[in-house]
Tab-separated table of C-alpha atoms in Angstrom:
chain	number	residue	atom	x	y	z
A	5	MET	CA	-0.076	-0.016	0.071
A	6	ASN	CA	1.139	3.610	-0.586
A	7	GLN	CA	2.628	4.432	2.392
A	8	THR	CA	1.754	8.396	1.829
A	9	LYS	CA	-0.920	8.808	4.232
A	10	ILE	CA	-3.911	11.033	2.462
A	11	GLY	CA	-6.893	12.801	3.897
A	12	VAL	CA	-9.663	13.527	1.717
A	13	LEU	CA	-12.423	16.100	2.786
A	14	LEU	CA	-15.663	15.676	1.041
A	15	ALA	CA	-17.650	18.833	1.414
A	16	ASN	CA	-21.638	19.599	0.681
A	17	LEU	CA	-23.846	22.136	1.921
A	18	GLY	CA	-25.406	21.086	5.077
A	19	THR	CA	-28.620	19.952	6.633
A	20	PRO	CA	-30.645	20.901	9.870
A	21	ASP	CA	-30.003	18.243	12.583
A	22	GLU	CA	-33.635	17.426	12.682
A	23	PRO	CA	-36.596	18.644	10.837
A	24	THR	CA	-37.857	21.106	13.974
A	25	THR	CA	-38.518	24.751	13.472
A	26	PRO	CA	-35.352	25.321	15.915
A	27	ALA	CA	-33.218	23.463	14.329
A	28	VAL	CA	-34.200	24.785	10.956
A	29	LYS	CA	-33.824	28.226	12.159
A	30	ARG	CA	-30.233	27.334	13.512
A	31	TYR	CA	-29.370	26.180	10.122
A	32	LEU	CA	-30.744	28.805	8.018
A	33	LYS	CA	-28.989	31.415	10.317
A	34	GLN	CA	-25.492	30.146	9.768
A	35	PHE	CA	-26.540	29.520	5.742
A	36	LEU	CA	-27.919	32.698	5.358
A	37	SER	CA	-25.033	34.564	7.324
A	38	ASP	CA	-22.495	33.684	4.993
A	39	PRO	CA	-21.614	36.820	2.937
A	40	ARG	CA	-20.431	34.178	-0.086
A	41	VAL	CA	-24.489	33.402	-0.325
A	42	ILE	CA	-25.950	37.032	0.718
A	43	ASP	CA	-23.388	39.465	-0.028
A	44	LEU	CA	-25.552	42.711	1.233
A	45	PRO	CA	-23.788	44.865	3.982
A	46	ALA	CA	-23.770	42.618	7.284
A	47	PHE	CA	-25.674	45.536	9.510
A	48	LYS	CA	-28.717	45.802	7.116
A	49	TRP	CA	-28.887	41.990	6.368
A	50	GLN	CA	-28.934	41.035	9.546
A	51	PHE	CA	-31.317	43.126	10.739
A	52	ILE	CA	-33.781	41.710	8.051
A	53	LEU	CA	-32.601	37.953	8.638
A	54	ASN	CA	-33.440	37.992	12.337
A	55	LEU	CA	-36.699	40.018	12.300
A	56	LEU	CA	-38.092	39.114	9.092
A	57	VAL	CA	-36.610	36.049	7.322
A	58	LEU	CA	-35.752	33.738	9.892
A	59	PRO	CA	-39.227	33.795	11.620
A	60	LYS	CA	-41.113	33.299	8.364
A	61	ARG	CA	-39.225	30.784	6.754
A	62	SER	CA	-37.979	28.509	9.523
A	63	PRO	CA	-41.683	26.947	10.217
A	64	ARG	CA	-42.052	26.543	6.655
A	65	VAL	CA	-39.100	25.380	5.962
A	66	ALA	CA	-39.191	22.569	8.759
A	67	GLU	CA	-42.500	21.441	7.674
A	68	ALA	CA	-41.024	20.798	3.969
A	69	TYR	CA	-38.041	18.857	5.703
A	70	ARG	CA	-40.462	16.662	7.674
A	71	GLY	CA	-41.861	15.615	4.114
A	72	ILE	CA	-38.483	14.246	3.071
A	73	TRP	CA	-36.901	13.175	6.419
A	74	THR	CA	-36.380	9.038	6.774
A	75	GLU	CA	-36.006	7.180	9.696
A	76	GLN	CA	-31.786	7.450	9.242
A	77	GLY	CA	-32.092	11.042	9.025
A	78	SER	CA	-31.900	13.842	6.453
A	79	PRO	CA	-31.637	12.458	2.938
A	80	LEU	CA	-28.460	14.494	2.415
A	81	LEU	CA	-26.668	13.637	5.188
A	82	VAL	CA	-27.756	10.110	4.864
A	83	ILE	CA	-26.597	9.789	1.139
A	84	SER	CA	-23.131	11.634	1.832
A	85	ARG	CA	-22.301	9.445	4.418
A	86	GLN	CA	-22.902	6.534	1.780
A	87	GLN	CA	-20.675	8.014	-0.724
A	88	GLN	CA	-17.901	8.592	1.977
A	89	ALA	CA	-17.908	4.942	2.729
A	90	ASP	CA	-18.120	3.841	-0.738
A	91	ILE	CA	-15.243	6.533	-2.279
A	92	GLN	CA	-13.252	5.291	1.033
A	93	ARG	CA	-13.532	1.353	-0.270
A	94	TYR	CA	-12.754	2.463	-3.720
A	95	LEU	CA	-9.610	4.039	-3.162
A	96	GLU	CA	-8.321	1.316	-0.474
A	97	ALA	CA	-9.280	-1.192	-3.603
A	98	GLN	CA	-6.741	0.934	-5.491
A	99	ASP	CA	-4.108	0.475	-2.876
A	100	LYS	CA	-4.134	3.726	-1.572
A	101	ASN	CA	-3.609	5.048	2.116
A	102	VAL	CA	-6.357	7.224	2.535
A	103	VAL	CA	-8.698	8.689	5.238
A	104	VAL	CA	-12.232	10.079	3.771
A	105	GLU	CA	-13.972	12.517	6.114
A	106	LEU	CA	-17.399	14.425	5.281
A	107	GLY	CA	-17.896	17.881	6.279
A	108	MET	CA	-20.577	20.456	5.874
A	109	SER	CA	-20.163	24.089	5.321
A	110	TYR	CA	-23.501	24.661	7.433
A	111	GLY	CA	-24.524	22.350	10.119
A	112	ASN	CA	-23.105	18.970	11.459
A	113	PRO	CA	-20.682	17.276	10.736
A	114	SER	CA	-18.686	20.617	10.424
A	115	ILE	CA	-16.029	21.124	8.104
A	116	ALA	CA	-13.701	22.258	10.981
A	117	ARG	CA	-14.543	18.653	12.817
A	118	ALA	CA	-13.594	16.803	9.773
A	119	VAL	CA	-10.325	18.611	9.112
A	120	ARG	CA	-9.522	18.039	12.714
A	121	ASN	CA	-10.506	14.524	12.520
A	122	LEU	CA	-8.103	14.282	9.524
A	123	LEU	CA	-4.800	15.955	11.319
A	124	ASP	CA	-5.765	13.547	14.296
A	125	GLN	CA	-5.255	10.581	12.310
A	126	ASN	CA	-1.939	12.253	10.925
A	127	VAL	CA	-2.477	12.402	7.317
A	128	GLU	CA	0.334	13.876	5.124
A	129	LYS	CA	-1.558	15.919	2.821
A	130	ILE	CA	-5.376	16.725	2.062
A	131	ILE	CA	-7.460	16.712	-0.908
A	132	VAL	CA	-10.727	18.895	-0.600
A	133	LEU	CA	-13.427	17.773	-3.127
A	134	PRO	CA	-16.617	20.201	-2.832
A	135	LEU	CA	-19.796	18.206	-4.116
A	136	TYR	CA	-20.332	20.561	-6.512
A	137	PRO	CA	-19.687	19.795	-10.149
A	138	GLN	CA	-20.234	23.309	-11.198
A	139	TYR	CA	-17.925	26.229	-9.615
A	140	SER	CA	-20.002	28.953	-7.807
A	141	SER	CA	-18.821	31.546	-5.394
A	142	SER	CA	-21.846	30.771	-3.141
A	143	THR	CA	-20.995	27.027	-2.959
A	144	THR	CA	-17.293	26.045	-3.564
A	145	ALA	CA	-16.019	29.132	-2.519
A	146	SER	CA	-17.749	28.861	0.443
A	147	VAL	CA	-15.708	25.347	1.151
A	148	PHE	CA	-12.745	26.995	0.419
A	149	ASP	CA	-13.384	29.684	3.068
A	150	ALA	CA	-14.504	27.040	5.584
A	151	PHE	CA	-11.592	24.821	4.825
A	152	ALA	CA	-9.042	27.772	5.220
A	153	GLN	CA	-10.736	28.823	8.381
A	154	ALA	CA	-10.521	25.294	10.177
A	155	LEU	CA	-6.595	25.388	9.056
A	156	THR	CA	-6.048	28.595	11.168
A	157	GLN	CA	-6.905	26.572	14.398
A	158	HIS	CA	-4.064	24.267	13.840
A	159	LYS	CA	0.072	25.171	13.835
A	160	LYS	CA	0.122	21.970	11.278
A	161	MET	CA	-0.830	23.743	7.796
A	162	LEU	CA	-0.163	20.378	5.287
A	163	PRO	CA	0.056	20.416	1.680
A	164	PHE	CA	-3.410	20.481	0.088
A	165	GLU	CA	-5.341	19.986	-3.177
A	166	PHE	CA	-8.589	21.873	-3.851
A	167	ILE	CA	-10.738	20.267	-6.947
A	168	HIS	CA	-12.516	23.602	-8.311
A	169	ASN	CA	-14.939	22.130	-10.442
A	170	TYR	CA	-15.804	18.771	-12.122
A	171	HIS	CA	-18.568	19.984	-14.698
A	172	ASN	CA	-17.173	18.551	-17.628
A	173	ASP	CA	-15.349	15.412	-16.518
A	174	PRO	CA	-16.035	12.693	-18.633
A	175	ARG	CA	-16.915	10.229	-15.948
A	176	TYR	CA	-19.203	12.522	-14.414
A	177	ILE	CA	-21.015	13.615	-17.752
A	178	HIS	CA	-21.301	9.699	-18.462
A	179	ALA	CA	-22.648	9.021	-14.898
A	180	LEU	CA	-25.384	11.299	-15.788
A	181	ALA	CA	-26.058	10.298	-19.146
A	182	GLU	CA	-26.126	6.570	-17.936
A	183	THR	CA	-29.249	7.629	-15.650
A	184	ILE	CA	-31.244	9.206	-18.608
A	185	GLN	CA	-33.576	7.229	-20.547
A	186	LEU	CA	-36.288	9.534	-22.333
A	187	ALA	CA	-39.580	7.887	-23.415
A	188	GLU	CA	-40.975	8.923	-26.984
A	189	ASN	CA	-42.286	12.460	-26.903
A	190	GLU	CA	-40.470	13.180	-23.555
A	191	LEU	CA	-38.889	16.638	-23.119
A	192	LEU	CA	-35.320	16.775	-20.771
A	193	LEU	CA	-35.087	19.699	-18.603
A	194	PHE	CA	-31.764	20.163	-17.053
A	195	SER	CA	-32.728	22.336	-13.545
A	196	PHE	CA	-29.812	23.804	-12.025
A	197	HIS	CA	-30.005	25.635	-8.574
A	198	GLY	CA	-29.995	29.544	-9.087
A	199	ILE	CA	-27.988	32.391	-7.857
A	200	PRO	CA	-28.422	36.016	-8.592
A	201	LYS	CA	-27.449	37.250	-12.217
A	202	ARG	CA	-25.205	39.654	-10.783
A	203	TYR	CA	-22.988	37.050	-9.429
A	204	GLU	CA	-22.469	36.060	-13.324
A	205	ILE	CA	-21.877	39.428	-14.187
A	206	GLU	CA	-19.496	40.003	-11.508
A	207	GLY	CA	-17.222	36.989	-12.905
A	208	ASP	CA	-18.767	33.766	-11.119
A	209	PHE	CA	-18.103	30.895	-13.519
A	210	TYR	CA	-21.308	29.024	-12.427
A	211	ALA	CA	-23.835	29.705	-15.508
A	212	SER	CA	-21.063	28.943	-17.981
A	213	HIS	CA	-20.581	25.558	-16.095
A	214	CYS	CA	-24.153	24.741	-15.921
A	215	ARG	CA	-24.563	25.344	-19.563
A	216	GLU	CA	-21.689	23.069	-20.451
A	217	THR	CA	-22.788	20.010	-18.294
A	218	ALA	CA	-26.181	20.278	-20.038
A	219	ARG	CA	-24.713	20.569	-23.501
A	220	LEU	CA	-22.310	17.833	-23.022
A	221	VAL	CA	-24.919	15.581	-21.613
A	222	ALA	CA	-27.133	16.383	-24.242
A	223	GLU	CA	-24.549	15.679	-26.995
A	224	GLN	CA	-23.719	12.270	-25.366
A	225	LEU	CA	-27.389	11.547	-25.341
A	226	GLY	CA	-27.606	12.325	-28.894
A	227	LEU	CA	-30.452	14.916	-28.124
A	228	LYS	CA	-31.453	17.227	-30.833
A	229	PRO	CA	-31.887	20.706	-29.586
A	230	GLU	CA	-35.731	20.904	-29.495
A	231	GLN	CA	-35.448	17.554	-27.123
A	232	TRP	CA	-33.701	19.364	-23.746
A	233	LEU	CA	-34.020	22.699	-21.908
A	234	LEU	CA	-32.191	24.530	-19.026
A	235	SER	CA	-33.450	26.313	-16.288
A	236	PHE	CA	-32.456	27.609	-12.794
A	237	GLN	CA	-34.608	26.720	-9.621
A	238	SER	CA	-34.696	27.962	-5.902
A	239	ARG	CA	-34.375	31.934	-6.574
A	240	PHE	CA	-34.849	33.855	-3.362
A	241	GLY	CA	-35.441	37.615	-2.917
A	242	ASN	CA	-36.603	40.247	-5.112
A	243	GLU	CA	-33.268	40.484	-7.189
A	244	GLU	CA	-32.884	39.146	-10.800
A	245	TRP	CA	-31.338	35.556	-10.576
A	246	LEU	CA	-30.107	33.246	-13.611
A	247	GLN	CA	-33.188	32.626	-16.132
A	248	PRO	CA	-35.255	30.983	-17.186
A	249	TYR	CA	-36.671	30.115	-13.781
A	250	THR	CA	-37.511	26.357	-13.677
A	251	ASP	CA	-40.981	26.973	-12.081
A	252	GLU	CA	-42.125	29.570	-14.741
A	253	THR	CA	-41.044	27.122	-17.425
A	254	LEU	CA	-42.995	24.236	-15.987
A	255	ARG	CA	-46.160	26.394	-15.751
A	256	LEU	CA	-45.404	27.509	-19.600
A	257	LEU	CA	-44.316	24.374	-21.264
A	258	PRO	CA	-47.857	22.742	-21.392
A	259	LYS	CA	-49.255	25.856	-22.959
A	260	LYS	CA	-46.727	25.256	-25.662
A	261	GLY	CA	-48.009	21.429	-26.379
A	262	THR	CA	-45.400	19.896	-23.816
A	263	LYS	CA	-47.053	17.106	-22.013
A	264	ASN	CA	-44.476	14.687	-21.007
A	265	ILE	CA	-41.394	15.784	-19.141
A	266	ALA	CA	-38.242	14.269	-17.325
A	267	VAL	CA	-36.390	16.716	-14.921
A	268	ILE	CA	-32.743	16.102	-13.794
A	269	CYS	CA	-30.634	18.204	-11.346
A	270	PRO	CA	-27.085	17.901	-12.393
A	271	GLY	CA	-25.679	20.181	-10.042
A	272	PHE	CA	-26.818	18.241	-6.882
A	273	SER	CA	-24.592	15.103	-6.049
A	274	ALA	CA	-27.142	13.798	-3.253
A	275	ASP	CA	-30.968	14.114	-3.350
A	276	CYS	CA	-31.809	16.647	-0.915
A	277	LEU	CA	-34.795	19.202	-0.090
A	278	GLU	CA	-34.304	21.168	-3.308
A	279	THR	CA	-34.681	18.105	-5.507
A	280	LEU	CA	-37.064	15.857	-3.101
A	281	GLU	CA	-39.548	18.688	-2.159
A	282	GLU	CA	-39.077	21.634	-4.516
A	283	ILE	CA	-38.475	19.566	-7.987
A	284	ALA	CA	-40.232	15.997	-7.473
A	285	GLU	CA	-43.566	17.465	-5.773
A	286	GLU	CA	-43.931	21.363	-5.899
A	287	ASN	CA	-42.681	21.554	-9.571
A	288	ARG	CA	-44.576	18.670	-10.445
A	289	GLU	CA	-47.992	20.208	-9.341
A	290	ASN	CA	-46.815	23.463	-11.266
A	291	PHE	CA	-46.544	21.458	-14.237
A	292	GLN	CA	-49.603	19.092	-13.892
A	293	GLN	CA	-51.722	22.033	-12.943
A	294	ALA	CA	-50.628	24.045	-16.294
A	295	GLY	CA	-52.085	21.007	-18.283
A	296	GLY	CA	-48.993	18.701	-18.188
A	297	LYS	CA	-49.261	15.288	-18.101
A	298	ASN	CA	-46.400	13.014	-17.119
A	299	TYR	CA	-43.785	14.453	-15.114
A	300	ARG	CA	-40.847	12.220	-14.014
A	301	TYR	CA	-37.972	13.335	-11.639
A	302	ILE	CA	-34.817	11.545	-12.702
A	303	PRO	CA	-33.061	10.957	-8.950
A	304	ALA	CA	-29.573	12.534	-8.159
A	305	LEU	CA	-26.713	10.422	-9.262
A	306	ASN	CA	-26.136	9.913	-5.016
A	307	ALA	CA	-23.969	6.790	-4.447
A	308	THR	CA	-24.531	5.085	-7.777
A	309	PRO	CA	-21.271	3.047	-8.810
A	310	ALA	CA	-20.600	5.380	-11.585
A	311	HIS	CA	-20.918	8.475	-9.473
A	312	ILE	CA	-18.683	7.139	-7.059
A	313	GLU	CA	-15.880	6.066	-9.666
A	314	ALA	CA	-16.428	9.655	-11.228
A	315	LEU	CA	-15.788	11.184	-7.507
A	316	ALA	CA	-13.045	8.835	-6.899
A	317	GLU	CA	-11.105	9.455	-10.037
A	318	LEU	CA	-10.925	12.777	-9.257
A	319	ILE	CA	-9.414	12.338	-6.005
A	320	LEU	CA	-7.077	9.686	-7.556
A	321	ALA	CA	-5.696	12.226	-10.054
A	322	LYS	CA	-4.521	14.493	-7.164
A	323	ILE	CA	-2.977	11.422	-5.136
C-alpha cells in the first residue's frame, strides 16, 4: 500500500440536525449569514434576517423537511455518508492509504471537525472535493473559506489540493447520461440551482459551467436541440436570478404543447430538500396544474457506482 497517508475531505452544503423549527432556524441563520451566499452589508442584512426572514421561513422550511425526512435522518446526510464510505472503499481497492472525512459548510458534521479528524489521524496531505460539479462563489468558494478557516486553528498546515470543479469531467458526464432514458415525446429539462444574475456579471463561472454540463450530456445522449431545455430553480428575494426560472418554465411548457417531461438536477450530488420537495413534488404540481400530463424526476447521482467512480477518480488524479 502507498505509505503516504492522504486525507480526503468531501464537502457539501449541509442540513439541519432535525426537522424542527428551532433546528432549521439555527441552520438557516448560519447558512444565510455567509457573505458568500448573501453579500448585502452585514448590518443591514442581519436586521432583515433575524426580524423578518428567519421567523417567517423557518417553520415553513421545517415542514418541508418533515416531508422528506427518513428514519435514518436527513436524505442529504444519509446519502453523503454512503458516498463517504463507498469512496473510501474504492480508494482502498486501488491500494491507496487514505482517510475520507465528510464535512458540511453549514450544520453538522462541520468542515472544521472533518479537518480536525484528518489531522488527528496524521495524514500528510489533504485533498478537498466540494461536491458541487459546477463552481459557484456561493458554494465552492464557501467550502474553501471554511477549509481555510479550519486550518487557522492548527499550527500544522499540510499541503493540500482543492478541486475547483468537475462540470465537464467525462466520467461525471457519463454517469449523468447513464441515468437518463427518455420515453418517446418526453422533453428533458436540466434544472440547476440558481444564483443572482449579478454574480455572473461579476465573474462567477457557475452559469457557463451549468450550460456546458447540459450541452455535454445532451450531446452524449444524441439529443436534438428541441429535445432538451435548461432552467434555474430556488431563487430567493426580489433580485433577478439566472433565467429561465424552473417554476415558470414548467408552467409555460404545457401551454406550448409539452405534455411529458423528465427533470434532472445535475448540480446536486445527492438528493436533498431542493430536489425531493421542490422539484419532485412542488414543481410537479406546477407542471400538471398548467396542463402537463406525465412528470418524471430523475434522481441525483447519489451513491451509484458510476458516480462513486467519477468522484474517486477525481481524487486519485490528485494523489
